[in-house]
JSON list of C-alpha atoms in Angstrom, two decimals:
[
{"chain": "A", "resi": 213, "resn": "MET", "atom": "CA", "xyz": [31.64, 32.11, 20.60]},
{"chain": "A", "resi": 214, "resn": "LYS", "atom": "CA", "xyz": [27.79, 30.84, 22.07]},
{"chain": "A", "resi": 215, "resn": "PRO", "atom": "CA", "xyz": [26.12, 31.06, 18.40]},
{"chain": "A", "resi": 216, "resn": "LEU", "atom": "CA", "xyz": [29.26, 29.47, 17.52]},
{"chain": "A", "resi": 217, "resn": "LEU", "atom": "CA", "xyz": [28.84, 26.05, 19.75]},
{"chain": "A", "resi": 218, "resn": "LEU", "atom": "CA", "xyz": [24.96, 26.20, 18.68]},
{"chain": "A", "resi": 219, "resn": "PHE", "atom": "CA", "xyz": [25.83, 26.01, 14.77]},
{"chain": "A", "resi": 220, "resn": "LEU", "atom": "CA", "xyz": [28.64, 22.79, 15.07]},
{"chain": "A", "resi": 221, "resn": "GLY", "atom": "CA", "xyz": [26.22, 21.12, 17.16]},
{"chain": "A", "resi": 222, "resn": "LEU", "atom": "CA", "xyz": [23.25, 21.22, 15.14]},
{"chain": "A", "resi": 223, "resn": "LEU", "atom": "CA", "xyz": [25.97, 20.06, 12.24]},
{"chain": "A", "resi": 224, "resn": "PHE", "atom": "CA", "xyz": [27.47, 17.06, 14.02]},
{"chain": "A", "resi": 225, "resn": "LEU", "atom": "CA", "xyz": [23.29, 15.67, 15.12]},
{"chain": "A", "resi": 226, "resn": "THR", "atom": "CA", "xyz": [22.49, 16.56, 10.94]},
{"chain": "A", "resi": 227, "resn": "GLN", "atom": "CA", "xyz": [25.75, 14.59, 10.13]},
{"chain": "A", "resi": 228, "resn": "VAL", "atom": "CA", "xyz": [24.24, 11.01, 12.82]},
{"chain": "A", "resi": 229, "resn": "ALA", "atom": "CA", "xyz": [21.16, 11.91, 11.50]},
{"chain": "A", "resi": 230, "resn": "GLN", "atom": "CA", "xyz": [21.93, 11.63, 7.06]},
{"chain": "A", "resi": 231, "resn": "ALA", "atom": "CA", "xyz": [24.43, 8.94, 9.06]},
{"chain": "A", "resi": 232, "resn": "GLN", "atom": "CA", "xyz": [22.12, 6.10, 10.46]},
{"chain": "A", "resi": 233, "resn": "ASP", "atom": "CA", "xyz": [20.27, 3.46, 7.87]},
{"chain": "A", "resi": 234, "resn": "LEU", "atom": "CA", "xyz": [16.17, 3.33, 7.49]},
{"chain": "A", "resi": 235, "resn": "LEU", "atom": "CA", "xyz": [15.56, -0.69, 7.91]},
{"chain": "A", "resi": 236, "resn": "THR", "atom": "CA", "xyz": [12.14, -1.48, 7.01]},
{"chain": "A", "resi": 237, "resn": "LYS", "atom": "CA", "xyz": [9.93, -5.09, 8.67]},
{"chain": "A", "resi": 238, "resn": "ARG", "atom": "CA", "xyz": [7.50, -6.41, 6.43]},
{"chain": "A", "resi": 239, "resn": "ASN", "atom": "CA", "xyz": [4.28, -6.30, 9.31]},
{"chain": "A", "resi": 240, "resn": "GLY", "atom": "CA", "xyz": [5.94, -1.97, 8.22]},
{"chain": "A", "resi": 241, "resn": "ASP", "atom": "CA", "xyz": [7.77, -1.78, 11.49]},
{"chain": "A", "resi": 242, "resn": "GLU", "atom": "CA", "xyz": [10.38, 1.06, 10.53]},
{"chain": "A", "resi": 243, "resn": "VAL", "atom": "CA", "xyz": [14.03, 0.83, 12.79]},
{"chain": "A", "resi": 244, "resn": "GLN", "atom": "CA", "xyz": [16.34, 3.66, 12.56]},
{"chain": "A", "resi": 245, "resn": "VAL", "atom": "CA", "xyz": [19.34, 1.24, 11.93]},
{"chain": "A", "resi": 246, "resn": "LYS", "atom": "CA", "xyz": [22.91, 0.94, 11.27]},
{"chain": "A", "resi": 247, "resn": "VAL", "atom": "CA", "xyz": [23.22, -1.83, 8.92]},
{"chain": "A", "resi": 248, "resn": "LEU", "atom": "CA", "xyz": [26.48, -3.73, 10.20]},
{"chain": "A", "resi": 249, "resn": "GLU", "atom": "CA", "xyz": [26.22, -6.60, 7.87]},
{"chain": "A", "resi": 250, "resn": "VAL", "atom": "CA", "xyz": [23.93, -8.14, 5.17]},
{"chain": "A", "resi": 251, "resn": "THR", "atom": "CA", "xyz": [24.12, -12.23, 4.42]},
{"chain": "A", "resi": 252, "resn": "PRO", "atom": "CA", "xyz": [21.59, -14.24, 1.94]},
{"chain": "A", "resi": 253, "resn": "THR", "atom": "CA", "xyz": [20.15, -15.20, 5.21]},
{"chain": "A", "resi": 254, "resn": "GLU", "atom": "CA", "xyz": [19.43, -11.95, 7.79]},
{"chain": "A", "resi": 255, "resn": "ILE", "atom": "CA", "xyz": [20.12, -8.77, 8.71]},
{"chain": "A", "resi": 256, "resn": "ARG", "atom": "CA", "xyz": [22.80, -7.69, 11.62]},
{"chain": "A", "resi": 257, "resn": "TYR", "atom": "CA", "xyz": [22.82, -4.21, 12.81]},
{"chain": "A", "resi": 258, "resn": "LYS", "atom": "CA", "xyz": [22.46, -1.75, 16.05]},
{"chain": "A", "resi": 259, "resn": "ARG", "atom": "CA", "xyz": [20.08, 0.09, 16.49]},
{"chain": "A", "resi": 260, "resn": "THR", "atom": "CA", "xyz": [21.27, 4.50, 16.18]},
{"chain": "A", "resi": 261, "resn": "ASP", "atom": "CA", "xyz": [20.30, 5.20, 20.16]},
{"chain": "A", "resi": 262, "resn": "ASN", "atom": "CA", "xyz": [22.10, 2.91, 21.49]},
{"chain": "A", "resi": 263, "resn": "PRO", "atom": "CA", "xyz": [25.08, 2.17, 18.73]},
{"chain": "A", "resi": 264, "resn": "GLU", "atom": "CA", "xyz": [26.97, 1.11, 22.15]},
{"chain": "A", "resi": 265, "resn": "GLY", "atom": "CA", "xyz": [24.08, -1.99, 23.41]},
{"chain": "A", "resi": 266, "resn": "PRO", "atom": "CA", "xyz": [23.79, -5.58, 21.39]},
{"chain": "A", "resi": 267, "resn": "LEU", "atom": "CA", "xyz": [24.05, -6.74, 17.88]},
{"chain": "A", "resi": 268, "resn": "PHE", "atom": "CA", "xyz": [20.59, -7.30, 16.46]},
{"chain": "A", "resi": 269, "resn": "ILE", "atom": "CA", "xyz": [20.20, -10.04, 13.85]},
{"chain": "A", "resi": 270, "resn": "LEU", "atom": "CA", "xyz": [16.71, -9.92, 11.88]},
{"chain": "A", "resi": 271, "resn": "PRO", "atom": "CA", "xyz": [15.91, -12.72, 9.05]},
{"chain": "A", "resi": 272, "resn": "ARG", "atom": "CA", "xyz": [15.87, -11.17, 6.15]},
{"chain": "A", "resi": 273, "resn": "THR", "atom": "CA", "xyz": [12.70, -13.24, 4.60]},
{"chain": "A", "resi": 274, "resn": "GLU", "atom": "CA", "xyz": [10.73, -10.50, 8.03]},
{"chain": "A", "resi": 275, "resn": "VAL", "atom": "CA", "xyz": [12.70, -7.70, 6.14]},
{"chain": "A", "resi": 276, "resn": "PHE", "atom": "CA", "xyz": [11.31, -5.73, 3.14]},
{"chain": "A", "resi": 277, "resn": "MET", "atom": "CA", "xyz": [13.72, -2.24, 2.70]},
{"chain": "A", "resi": 278, "resn": "ILE", "atom": "CA", "xyz": [16.88, -1.34, 3.39]},
{"chain": "A", "resi": 279, "resn": "LYS", "atom": "CA", "xyz": [17.30, 2.90, 2.80]},
{"chain": "A", "resi": 280, "resn": "TYR", "atom": "CA", "xyz": [20.95, 3.35, 3.15]},
{"chain": "A", "resi": 281, "resn": "ALA", "atom": "CA", "xyz": [22.58, 6.47, 4.54]},
{"chain": "A", "resi": 282, "resn": "ASN", "atom": "CA", "xyz": [23.78, 7.95, 1.50]},
{"chain": "A", "resi": 283, "resn": "GLY", "atom": "CA", "xyz": [20.18, 7.50, -0.19]},
{"chain": "A", "resi": 284, "resn": "THR", "atom": "CA", "xyz": [19.90, 3.84, -1.55]},
{"chain": "A", "resi": 285, "resn": "LYS", "atom": "CA", "xyz": [18.12, 1.48, -1.44]},
{"chain": "A", "resi": 286, "resn": "ASP", "atom": "CA", "xyz": [17.29, -2.71, -1.09]},
{"chain": "A", "resi": 287, "resn": "VAL", "atom": "CA", "xyz": [14.48, -3.81, -1.27]},
{"chain": "A", "resi": 288, "resn": "MET", "atom": "CA", "xyz": [14.11, -7.71, -0.22]},
{"chain": "A", "resi": 289, "resn": "THR", "atom": "CA", "xyz": [11.73, -9.45, -2.75]},
{"chain": "A", "resi": 290, "resn": "PRO", "atom": "CA", "xyz": [9.94, -12.62, -0.96]},
{"chain": "A", "resi": 291, "resn": "ALA", "atom": "CA", "xyz": [12.58, -15.07, -1.31]},
{"chain": "A", "resi": 292, "resn": "GLY", "atom": "CA", "xyz": [15.11, -13.24, 0.00]},
{"chain": "A", "resi": 293, "resn": "THR", "atom": "CA", "xyz": [17.21, -11.76, -1.95]},
{"chain": "A", "resi": 294, "resn": "PRO", "atom": "CA", "xyz": [17.48, -7.66, -2.88]},
{"chain": "A", "resi": 295, "resn": "ALA", "atom": "CA", "xyz": [16.64, -5.59, -5.64]},
{"chain": "A", "resi": 296, "resn": "THR", "atom": "CA", "xyz": [18.73, -4.19, -7.61]},
{"chain": "A", "resi": 297, "resn": "PRO", "atom": "CA", "xyz": [19.92, -1.78, -4.99]},
{"chain": "A", "resi": 298, "resn": "GLY", "atom": "CA", "xyz": [18.70, 2.54, -5.79]},
{"chain": "A", "resi": 299, "resn": "ALA", "atom": "CA", "xyz": [15.05, 1.14, -7.04]},
{"chain": "A", "resi": 300, "resn": "ALA", "atom": "CA", "xyz": [12.04, 2.68, -6.23]},
{"chain": "A", "resi": 301, "resn": "ALA", "atom": "CA", "xyz": [10.38, 0.50, -3.19]},
{"chain": "A", "resi": 302, "resn": "THR", "atom": "CA", "xyz": [7.08, -0.58, -3.67]},
{"chain": "A", "resi": 303, "resn": "PRO", "atom": "CA", "xyz": [5.59, -2.02, -1.19]},
{"chain": "A", "resi": 304, "resn": "THR", "atom": "CA", "xyz": [3.79, -5.51, -1.91]},
{"chain": "A", "resi": 305, "resn": "ALA", "atom": "CA", "xyz": [1.15, -7.25, -1.55]},
{"chain": "A", "resi": 306, "resn": "PRO", "atom": "CA", "xyz": [1.35, -9.49, 0.85]},
{"chain": "A", "resi": 307, "resn": "PRO", "atom": "CA", "xyz": [0.28, -13.90, 0.14]},
{"chain": "A", "resi": 308, "resn": "PRO", "atom": "CA", "xyz": [-3.24, -14.48, 0.61]},
{"chain": "A", "resi": 309, "resn": "PRO", "atom": "CA", "xyz": [-3.73, -16.62, 3.41]},
{"chain": "A", "resi": 310, "resn": "GLY", "atom": "CA", "xyz": [-4.54, -20.56, 3.70]},
{"chain": "A", "resi": 311, "resn": "PRO", "atom": "CA", "xyz": [-3.33, -22.69, 1.31]},
{"chain": "A", "resi": 312, "resn": "VAL", "atom": "CA", "xyz": [-1.78, -20.30, -2.01]},
{"chain": "A", "resi": 313, "resn": "VAL", "atom": "CA", "xyz": [-2.52, -21.56, -5.82]},
{"chain": "A", "resi": 314, "resn": "PRO", "atom": "CA", "xyz": [-1.17, -20.48, -9.28]},
{"chain": "A", "resi": 315, "resn": "GLY", "atom": "CA", "xyz": [-3.40, -17.35, -9.91]},
{"chain": "A", "resi": 316, "resn": "ASP", "atom": "CA", "xyz": [-3.01, -16.20, -6.20]},
{"chain": "A", "resi": 317, "resn": "GLU", "atom": "CA", "xyz": [-2.09, -13.34, -6.88]},
{"chain": "A", "resi": 318, "resn": "PRO", "atom": "CA", "xyz": [-4.21, -9.69, -5.82]},
{"chain": "A", "resi": 319, "resn": "GLY", "atom": "CA", "xyz": [-7.03, -9.90, -8.25]},
{"chain": "A", "resi": 320, "resn": "ALA", "atom": "CA", "xyz": [-7.25, -13.30, -9.35]},
{"chain": "A", "resi": 321, "resn": "TRP", "atom": "CA", "xyz": [-8.99, -14.53, -6.17]},
{"chain": "A", "resi": 322, "resn": "ASP", "atom": "CA", "xyz": [-12.13, -15.42, -8.13]},
{"chain": "A", "resi": 323, "resn": "GLY", "atom": "CA", "xyz": [-12.38, -17.33, -10.93]},
{"chain": "A", "resi": 324, "resn": "VAL", "atom": "CA", "xyz": [-8.62, -19.25, -10.58]},
{"chain": "A", "resi": 325, "resn": "LYS", "atom": "CA", "xyz": [-9.47, -22.64, -12.90]},
{"chain": "A", "resi": 326, "resn": "LEU", "atom": "CA", "xyz": [-6.89, -25.68, -12.02]},
{"chain": "A", "resi": 327, "resn": "GLY", "atom": "CA", "xyz": [-7.49, -28.82, -14.22]},
{"chain": "A", "resi": 328, "resn": "GLY", "atom": "CA", "xyz": [-5.88, -32.39, -14.37]},
{"chain": "A", "resi": 329, "resn": "PRO", "atom": "CA", "xyz": [-5.72, -36.43, -13.49]},
{"chain": "A", "resi": 330, "resn": "ARG", "atom": "CA", "xyz": [-7.24, -38.18, -10.90]},
{"chain": "A", "resi": 331, "resn": "LEU", "atom": "CA", "xyz": [-6.78, -41.71, -10.73]},
{"chain": "A", "resi": 332, "resn": "GLY", "atom": "CA", "xyz": [-7.90, -44.35, -7.57]},
{"chain": "A", "resi": 333, "resn": "PHE", "atom": "CA", "xyz": [-10.35, -47.13, -6.81]},
{"chain": "A", "resi": 334, "resn": "THR", "atom": "CA", "xyz": [-14.13, -47.73, -5.66]},
{"chain": "A", "resi": 335, "resn": "VAL", "atom": "CA", "xyz": [-15.62, -50.21, -3.86]},
{"chain": "A", "resi": 336, "resn": "LEU", "atom": "CA", "xyz": [-19.43, -51.26, -4.19]},
{"chain": "A", "resi": 337, "resn": "THR", "atom": "CA", "xyz": [-20.61, -53.09, -1.03]},
{"chain": "A", "resi": 338, "resn": "GLY", "atom": "CA", "xyz": [-24.40, -54.12, -0.39]},
{"chain": "A", "resi": 339, "resn": "GLY", "atom": "CA", "xyz": [-26.10, -55.99, -2.99]},
{"chain": "A", "resi": 340, "resn": "ILE", "atom": "CA", "xyz": [-24.97, -53.49, -5.83]},
{"chain": "A", "resi": 341, "resn": "VAL", "atom": "CA", "xyz": [-22.63, -55.73, -7.53]},
{"chain": "A", "resi": 342, "resn": "ASP", "atom": "CA", "xyz": [-25.76, -58.69, -7.59]},
{"chain": "A", "resi": 343, "resn": "LYS", "atom": "CA", "xyz": [-28.18, -56.34, -9.06]},
{"chain": "A", "resi": 344, "resn": "LEU", "atom": "CA", "xyz": [-24.82, -54.81, -11.99]},
{"chain": "A", "resi": 345, "resn": "GLU", "atom": "CA", "xyz": [-24.65, -58.18, -12.93]},
{"chain": "A", "resi": 346, "resn": "ARG", "atom": "CA", "xyz": [-28.06, -59.51, -12.87]},
{"chain": "A", "resi": 347, "resn": "ARG", "atom": "CA", "xyz": [-29.19, -56.11, -15.22]},
{"chain": "A", "resi": 348, "resn": "TYR", "atom": "CA", "xyz": [-25.64, -55.86, -17.40]},
{"chain": "A", "resi": 349, "resn": "ASP", "atom": "CA", "xyz": [-25.64, -60.04, -17.57]},
{"chain": "A", "resi": 350, "resn": "MET", "atom": "CA", "xyz": [-21.96, -59.88, -16.60]},
{"chain": "A", "resi": 351, "resn": "ASN", "atom": "CA", "xyz": [-19.43, -61.15, -13.66]},
{"chain": "A", "resi": 352, "resn": "LEU", "atom": "CA", "xyz": [-18.05, -57.71, -12.09]},
{"chain": "A", "resi": 353, "resn": "ASN", "atom": "CA", "xyz": [-15.26, -58.00, -9.16]},
{"chain": "A", "resi": 354, "resn": "PRO", "atom": "CA", "xyz": [-16.88, -55.00, -6.24]},
{"chain": "A", "resi": 355, "resn": "PHE", "atom": "CA", "xyz": [-12.53, -53.37, -6.33]},
{"chain": "A", "resi": 356, "resn": "LEU", "atom": "CA", "xyz": [-12.83, -50.96, -9.22]},
{"chain": "A", "resi": 357, "resn": "THR", "atom": "CA", "xyz": [-9.78, -49.08, -9.99]},
{"chain": "A", "resi": 358, "resn": "GLN", "atom": "CA", "xyz": [-10.87, -45.22, -11.31]},
{"chain": "A", "resi": 359, "resn": "PHE", "atom": "CA", "xyz": [-9.95, -42.63, -13.87]},
{"chain": "A", "resi": 360, "resn": "GLY", "atom": "CA", "xyz": [-10.46, -39.54, -14.85]},
{"chain": "A", "resi": 361, "resn": "TRP", "atom": "CA", "xyz": [-9.99, -35.92, -14.77]},
{"chain": "A", "resi": 362, "resn": "GLN", "atom": "CA", "xyz": [-10.82, -32.70, -12.39]},
{"chain": "A", "resi": 363, "resn": "PHE", "atom": "CA", "xyz": [-11.90, -29.20, -13.91]},
{"chain": "A", "resi": 364, "resn": "GLU", "atom": "CA", "xyz": [-12.16, -27.52, -10.75]},
{"chain": "A", "resi": 365, "resn": "THR", "atom": "CA", "xyz": [-13.12, -23.02, -10.92]},
{"chain": "A", "resi": 366, "resn": "ARG", "atom": "CA", "xyz": [-12.90, -21.09, -7.38]},
{"chain": "A", "resi": 367, "resn": "LEU", "atom": "CA", "xyz": [-15.98, -19.36, -7.16]},
{"chain": "A", "resi": 368, "resn": "PHE", "atom": "CA", "xyz": [-14.40, -17.16, -4.18]},
{"chain": "A", "resi": 369, "resn": "ARG", "atom": "CA", "xyz": [-12.45, -16.38, -1.49]},
{"chain": "A", "resi": 370, "resn": "LEU", "atom": "CA", "xyz": [-13.00, -15.50, 2.16]},
{"chain": "A", "resi": 371, "resn": "PRO", "atom": "CA", "xyz": [-10.13, -12.99, 3.79]},
{"chain": "A", "resi": 372, "resn": "ASN", "atom": "CA", "xyz": [-9.19, -15.24, 6.25]},
{"chain": "A", "resi": 373, "resn": "GLY", "atom": "CA", "xyz": [-8.54, -17.46, 3.46]},
{"chain": "A", "resi": 374, "resn": "THR", "atom": "CA", "xyz": [-11.29, -19.88, 3.69]},
{"chain": "A", "resi": 375, "resn": "SER", "atom": "CA", "xyz": [-12.85, -20.76, -0.23]},
{"chain": "A", "resi": 376, "resn": "GLY", "atom": "CA", "xyz": [-15.77, -21.79, -2.52]},
{"chain": "A", "resi": 377, "resn": "LEU", "atom": "CA", "xyz": [-14.99, -24.83, -5.54]},
{"chain": "A", "resi": 378, "resn": "PHE", "atom": "CA", "xyz": [-16.25, -26.05, -7.68]},
{"chain": "A", "resi": 379, "resn": "GLU", "atom": "CA", "xyz": [-15.39, -29.69, -8.96]},
{"chain": "A", "resi": 380, "resn": "PHE", "atom": "CA", "xyz": [-16.22, -30.78, -12.27]},
{"chain": "A", "resi": 381, "resn": "VAL", "atom": "CA", "xyz": [-14.67, -35.15, -12.28]},
{"chain": "A", "resi": 382, "resn": "PRO", "atom": "CA", "xyz": [-16.09, -36.78, -15.31]},
{"chain": "A", "resi": 383, "resn": "LEU", "atom": "CA", "xyz": [-14.24, -41.20, -14.22]},
{"chain": "A", "resi": 384, "resn": "ILE", "atom": "CA", "xyz": [-13.78, -44.27, -16.16]},
{"chain": "A", "resi": 385, "resn": "ALA", "atom": "CA", "xyz": [-13.92, -47.79, -13.84]},
{"chain": "A", "resi": 386, "resn": "GLY", "atom": "CA", "xyz": [-13.86, -51.53, -14.83]},
{"chain": "A", "resi": 387, "resn": "LEU", "atom": "CA", "xyz": [-10.85, -50.94, -16.95]},
{"chain": "A", "resi": 388, "resn": "GLU", "atom": "CA", "xyz": [-9.19, -53.51, -15.21]},
{"chain": "A", "resi": 389, "resn": "GLN", "atom": "CA", "xyz": [-12.15, -56.21, -15.54]},
{"chain": "A", "resi": 390, "resn": "GLY", "atom": "CA", "xyz": [-12.40, -55.27, -19.00]},
{"chain": "A", "resi": 391, "resn": "LYS", "atom": "CA", "xyz": [-15.61, -52.90, -18.72]},
{"chain": "A", "resi": 392, "resn": "ILE", "atom": "CA", "xyz": [-16.41, -49.20, -19.51]},
{"chain": "A", "resi": 393, "resn": "LEU", "atom": "CA", "xyz": [-18.69, -47.49, -16.08]},
{"chain": "A", "resi": 394, "resn": "PRO", "atom": "CA", "xyz": [-18.13, -43.86, -16.90]},
{"chain": "A", "resi": 395, "resn": "SER", "atom": "CA", "xyz": [-19.32, -41.86, -13.26]},
{"chain": "A", "resi": 396, "resn": "LEU", "atom": "CA", "xyz": [-20.07, -37.96, -13.66]},
{"chain": "A", "resi": 397, "resn": "ASN", "atom": "CA", "xyz": [-19.53, -36.19, -10.81]},
{"chain": "A", "resi": 398, "resn": "ALA", "atom": "CA", "xyz": [-20.89, -32.73, -9.62]},
{"chain": "A", "resi": 399, "resn": "ILE", "atom": "CA", "xyz": [-19.47, -30.68, -6.14]},
{"chain": "A", "resi": 400, "resn": "LEU", "atom": "CA", "xyz": [-19.70, -27.87, -5.13]},
{"chain": "A", "resi": 401, "resn": "GLY", "atom": "CA", "xyz": [-17.57, -26.81, -1.83]},
{"chain": "A", "resi": 402, "resn": "ILE", "atom": "CA", "xyz": [-15.68, -25.41, 0.80]},
{"chain": "A", "resi": 403, "resn": "ARG", "atom": "CA", "xyz": [-12.12, -25.30, 1.26]},
{"chain": "A", "resi": 404, "resn": "GLY", "atom": "CA", "xyz": [-10.77, -24.71, 4.43]},
{"chain": "A", "resi": 405, "resn": "PRO", "atom": "CA", "xyz": [-7.87, -22.52, 4.67]},
{"chain": "A", "resi": 406, "resn": "LYS", "atom": "CA", "xyz": [-5.88, -25.33, 5.69]},
{"chain": "A", "resi": 407, "resn": "GLY", "atom": "CA", "xyz": [-6.51, -27.03, 2.75]},
{"chain": "A", "resi": 408, "resn": "PHE", "atom": "CA", "xyz": [-9.37, -29.55, 4.20]},
{"chain": "A", "resi": 409, "resn": "GLU", "atom": "CA", "xyz": [-12.38, -29.41, 1.89]},
{"chain": "A", "resi": 410, "resn": "VAL", "atom": "CA", "xyz": [-16.27, -30.86, 1.86]},
{"chain": "A", "resi": 411, "resn": "GLY", "atom": "CA", "xyz": [-18.59, -30.59, -0.91]},
{"chain": "A", "resi": 412, "resn": "VAL", "atom": "CA", "xyz": [-21.46, -32.62, -2.02]},
{"chain": "A", "resi": 413, "resn": "GLY", "atom": "CA", "xyz": [-23.31, -33.25, -5.81]},
{"chain": "A", "resi": 414, "resn": "PRO", "atom": "CA", "xyz": [-25.45, -35.56, -8.51]},
{"chain": "A", "resi": 415, "resn": "ASN", "atom": "CA", "xyz": [-23.34, -38.09, -9.55]},
{"chain": "A", "resi": 416, "resn": "LEU", "atom": "CA", "xyz": [-24.33, -40.15, -12.73]},
{"chain": "A", "resi": 417, "resn": "THR", "atom": "CA", "xyz": [-24.14, -43.23, -14.25]},
{"chain": "A", "resi": 418, "resn": "PRO", "atom": "CA", "xyz": [-25.94, -45.27, -17.09]},
{"chain": "A", "resi": 419, "resn": "PHE", "atom": "CA", "xyz": [-27.19, -47.21, -14.09]},
{"chain": "A", "resi": 420, "resn": "SER", "atom": "CA", "xyz": [-27.97, -44.92, -11.46]},
{"chain": "A", "resi": 421, "resn": "ALA", "atom": "CA", "xyz": [-28.88, -41.45, -9.94]},
{"chain": "A", "resi": 422, "resn": "GLY", "atom": "CA", "xyz": [-27.44, -40.91, -6.27]},
{"chain": "A", "resi": 423, "resn": "ILE", "atom": "CA", "xyz": [-26.03, -38.37, -4.69]},
{"chain": "A", "resi": 424, "resn": "VAL", "atom": "CA", "xyz": [-22.06, -37.87, -3.41]},
{"chain": "A", "resi": 425, "resn": "LEU", "atom": "CA", "xyz": [-20.79, -36.77, -0.13]},
{"chain": "A", "resi": 426, "resn": "ALA", "atom": "CA", "xyz": [-16.47, -36.23, -0.77]},
{"chain": "A", "resi": 427, "resn": "ALA", "atom": "CA", "xyz": [-14.40, -34.61, 1.66]},
{"chain": "A", "resi": 428, "resn": "GLY", "atom": "CA", "xyz": [-9.79, -34.59, 1.66]},
{"chain": "A", "resi": 429, "resn": "THR", "atom": "CA", "xyz": [-7.26, -31.81, 1.36]},
{"chain": "A", "resi": 430, "resn": "THR", "atom": "CA", "xyz": [-4.57, -30.73, -1.17]},
{"chain": "A", "resi": 431, "resn": "PHE", "atom": "CA", "xyz": [-1.35, -30.64, -1.16]},
{"chain": "A", "resi": 432, "resn": "ARG", "atom": "CA", "xyz": [1.01, -27.35, -2.12]},
{"chain": "A", "resi": 433, "resn": "SER", "atom": "CA", "xyz": [4.50, -28.76, -3.84]},
{"chain": "A", "resi": 434, "resn": "LYS", "atom": "CA", "xyz": [6.75, -26.01, -3.58]},
{"chain": "A", "resi": 435, "resn": "GLY", "atom": "CA", "xyz": [7.06, -25.81, -7.31]},
{"chain": "A", "resi": 436, "resn": "GLY", "atom": "CA", "xyz": [3.48, -24.74, -7.73]},
{"chain": "A", "resi": 437, "resn": "ILE", "atom": "CA", "xyz": [1.84, -27.85, -8.19]},
{"chain": "A", "resi": 438, "resn": "ASN", "atom": "CA", "xyz": [-1.46, -29.21, -5.61]},
{"chain": "A", "resi": 439, "resn": "PHE", "atom": "CA", "xyz": [-1.89, -32.97, -5.08]},
{"chain": "A", "resi": 440, "resn": "PRO", "atom": "CA", "xyz": [-5.24, -32.95, -4.16]},
{"chain": "A", "resi": 441, "resn": "VAL", "atom": "CA", "xyz": [-6.72, -36.62, -2.66]},
{"chain": "A", "resi": 442, "resn": "THR", "atom": "CA", "xyz": [-10.48, -37.02, -2.29]},
{"chain": "A", "resi": 443, "resn": "LEU", "atom": "CA", "xyz": [-12.78, -39.49, -0.46]},
{"chain": "A", "resi": 444, "resn": "GLY", "atom": "CA", "xyz": [-16.74, -40.41, -1.57]},
{"chain": "A", "resi": 445, "resn": "VAL", "atom": "CA", "xyz": [-19.10, -41.72, -0.71]},
{"chain": "A", "resi": 446, "resn": "VAL", "atom": "CA", "xyz": [-21.95, -42.30, -2.83]},
{"chain": "A", "resi": 447, "resn": "PRO", "atom": "CA", "xyz": [-24.97, -44.12, -0.48]},
{"chain": "A", "resi": 448, "resn": "GLY", "atom": "CA", "xyz": [-27.95, -45.32, -1.61]},
{"chain": "A", "resi": 449, "resn": "ASN", "atom": "CA", "xyz": [-30.46, -48.01, -1.40]},
{"chain": "A", "resi": 450, "resn": "GLY", "atom": "CA", "xyz": [-29.05, -51.72, -2.05]},
{"chain": "A", "resi": 451, "resn": "GLY", "atom": "CA", "xyz": [-25.75, -50.14, -0.48]},
{"chain": "A", "resi": 452, "resn": "ALA", "atom": "CA", "xyz": [-23.12, -47.86, -1.05]},
{"chain": "A", "resi": 453, "resn": "ARG", "atom": "CA", "xyz": [-20.10, -47.36, -3.79]},
{"chain": "A", "resi": 454, "resn": "ILE", "atom": "CA", "xyz": [-16.89, -45.92, -1.07]},
{"chain": "A", "resi": 455, "resn": "SER", "atom": "CA", "xyz": [-13.95, -43.90, -3.37]},
{"chain": "A", "resi": 456, "resn": "LEU", "atom": "CA", "xyz": [-10.94, -42.89, -3.02]},
{"chain": "A", "resi": 457, "resn": "LEU", "atom": "CA", "xyz": [-8.93, -40.72, -5.59]},
{"chain": "A", "resi": 458, "resn": "MET", "atom": "CA", "xyz": [-5.42, -38.93, -6.54]},
{"chain": "A", "resi": 459, "resn": "GLY", "atom": "CA", "xyz": [-3.72, -36.63, -8.55]},
{"chain": "A", "resi": 460, "resn": "PHE", "atom": "CA", "xyz": [-2.87, -33.38, -9.44]},
{"chain": "A", "resi": 461, "resn": "THR", "atom": "CA", "xyz": [-4.02, -30.06, -10.89]},
{"chain": "A", "resi": 462, "resn": "THR", "atom": "CA", "xyz": [-2.33, -26.83, -11.87]},
{"chain": "A", "resi": 463, "resn": "ARG", "atom": "CA", "xyz": [-3.43, -23.68, -13.81]},
{"chain": "A", "resi": 464, "resn": "ARG", "atom": "CA", "xyz": [-6.36, -23.68, -16.40]},
{"chain": "A", "resi": 465, "resn": "PRO", "atom": "CA", "xyz": [-6.25, -20.96, -18.32]}
]
């Protein structure tokens, strides 16, 4: 009689173990549960070690995979929708920290290239306007519009999200005054995990050469487009040129 009871007990425990669902979170934690409901936004379950206990509700975006008692699996995508049931669970790499740009997939963190238009304005301070008017025999308003293009290459990205950048920005100013005043800017910079960036580099124009000091930030839309905003200052003996530029950038080949 006792062997029969022992056999029945083992059989019961085996069936209970098989009735368990395995929930794997994105942080790697695994929990033996009984899944009660899966909605577009959350997972509702009870723990198998306390089936009469409280109902747990977990945001779907925190769940990597559910392995059901019948052997099928649901792998949750980063957007929170399940992959094809029964598909093999292939762990996905976590997104890199800091502002994400197109090309942030693993293995492509270095050499990411972005490009896009830049527009804004420049204010000439001190005696710069007088020097330009005497040198080129023209009347010039100290407020100039700027139009150009930004070519950005990300040189490296650290695990904490800090990036090294090289930016080349050719600009044309003065079109609103019927003038063509070109400038070339080559900037080496650092972008922090939250998008703030600083940089320095040469500034070349037909009438001067100097150093541009730049600071700004980059905002990213849900569609993967970056919107940089940059404040640049070119100091000089006769005064400073202060520029504010805005635009957008996307991935370049």
